[in-house]
Coordinates of C-alpha atoms in Angstrom, one line a residue:
M1 CA 5.5 -6.8 -17.6
K2 CA 8.6 -5.0 -16.5
T3 CA 6.8 -2.4 -14.8
L4 CA 5.0 -5.2 -12.7
S5 CA 8.3 -6.6 -11.6
I6 CA 9.3 -3.4 -10.2
L7 CA 6.2 -2.8 -8.1
I8 CA 6.4 -6.0 -6.0
P9 CA 9.3 -4.9 -3.9
I10 CA 8.1 -1.4 -3.6
F11 CA 4.7 -2.7 -2.2
E12 CA 6.9 -4.9 -0.1
R13 CA 8.5 -1.8 1.4
I14 CA 5.1 0.0 1.7
E15 CA 4.1 -2.9 3.9
K16 CA 7.2 -2.7 6.0
R17 CA 6.9 1.0 6.5
L18 CA 3.2 0.9 7.6
Q19 CA 4.4 -2.0 10.0
N20 CA 7.0 0.4 11.6
H21 CA 4.6 3.3 11.5
E22 CA 6.7 5.2 9.1
L23 CA 3.8 6.9 7.4
G24 CA 5.8 9.6 5.5
K25 CA 8.1 7.1 4.0
A26 CA 5.1 4.8 3.1
Q27 CA 3.4 7.9 1.3
Q28 CA 6.9 8.4 -0.6
E29 CA 6.7 4.6 -1.7
I30 CA 3.2 5.0 -2.8
A31 CA 4.1 8.0 -4.9
A32 CA 6.9 5.8 -6.6
V33 CA 4.3 3.2 -7.3
L34 CA 2.0 5.8 -8.9
S35 CA 5.0 7.1 -11.0
Y36 CA 5.2 3.9 -12.6
D37 CA 1.6 3.1 -12.9
S38 CA -0.8 6.2 -12.5
K39 CA -3.8 4.0 -12.5
N40 CA -2.7 1.2 -10.2
Y41 CA -5.8 0.9 -8.1
F42 CA -4.0 -0.4 -5.0
A43 CA -1.6 2.4 -4.8
Q44 CA -4.6 4.8 -5.3
A45 CA -6.5 3.1 -2.3
L46 CA -3.3 3.2 -0.2
K47 CA -2.9 7.0 -0.8
R48 CA -6.2 8.0 0.0
R49 CA -6.4 6.0 3.2
L50 CA -3.0 6.9 4.3
S51 CA -3.8 10.6 3.7
S52 CA -6.7 10.4 6.0
I53 CA -4.5 8.3 8.7
M54 CA -2.1 11.3 8.6
H55 CA -4.7 13.8 9.0
I56 CA -5.6 12.1 12.2
C57 CA -2.1 11.8 13.3
R58 CA -1.6 15.6 12.7
N59 CA -4.4 16.6 14.9
P60 CA -3.7 16.1 18.5
K61 CA -7.3 16.6 19.8
Q62 CA -8.1 13.3 18.0
S63 CA -5.4 11.1 19.5
L64 CA -7.9 9.4 21.7
H65 CA -8.0 5.8 22.4
A66 CA -10.8 5.1 20.0
H67 CA -8.7 7.1 17.1
N68 CA -5.5 4.8 18.0
F69 CA -7.6 1.8 17.8
H70 CA -9.0 3.0 14.6
L71 CA -5.3 3.9 13.3
E72 CA -3.9 0.5 14.2
R73 CA -7.0 -1.3 12.4
T74 CA -6.5 0.8 9.3
I75 CA -2.7 0.2 9.1
K76 CA -3.5 -3.4 9.3
A77 CA -6.0 -3.3 6.5
L78 CA -3.3 -1.3 4.4
Q79 CA -0.7 -4.1 5.0
H80 CA -3.2 -6.6 3.9
L81 CA -4.0 -4.4 0.7
C82 CA -0.1 -4.5 0.0
K83 CA -0.1 -8.3 0.2
M84 CA -3.2 -8.6 -2.1
A85 CA -1.5 -6.2 -4.6
R86 CA 1.5 -8.3 -4.7
K87 CA -0.4 -11.4 -5.1
I88 CA -2.4 -9.9 -8.0
I89 CA 0.8 -8.5 -9.7
I90 CA 2.5 -11.9 -9.5
Q91 CA -0.7 -13.5 -10.9
Q92 CA -0.8 -11.1 -13.8
Q93 CA 3.0 -11.9 -14.3
T94 CA 2.1 -15.6 -14.6
D95 CA -0.9 -15.1 -16.9
E96 CA 1.2 -13.0 -19.3
L97 CA 4.0 -15.8 -19.2
N98 CA 1.4 -18.4 -20.1
Q99 CA 0.0 -16.3 -22.7
A100 CA 3.5 -15.9 -24.3
D101 CA 4.1 -19.6 -24.1
E102 CA 1.0 -20.4 -26.2

């Protein structure tokens, strides 16, 4: 349960990094989640999508309006994924506390 508590603020920071378009720093935060929990589904999904976004950003030929629109939509989706991760972690903590009380 301690690992779960640690992950909540990290996912909050990832969401803020994405909001501010600090993609490299978001990637570092994702690596921190994976260091605590290498099988974390949300962190793995974030890592994959963020890698593809960063590839688009590095290729100046692809910086067209359509790609910028796709980039913004993907970042919003990743922010939503961070919110979902936090909700599920909180739910897991609640379930564990309820089981401990029984």
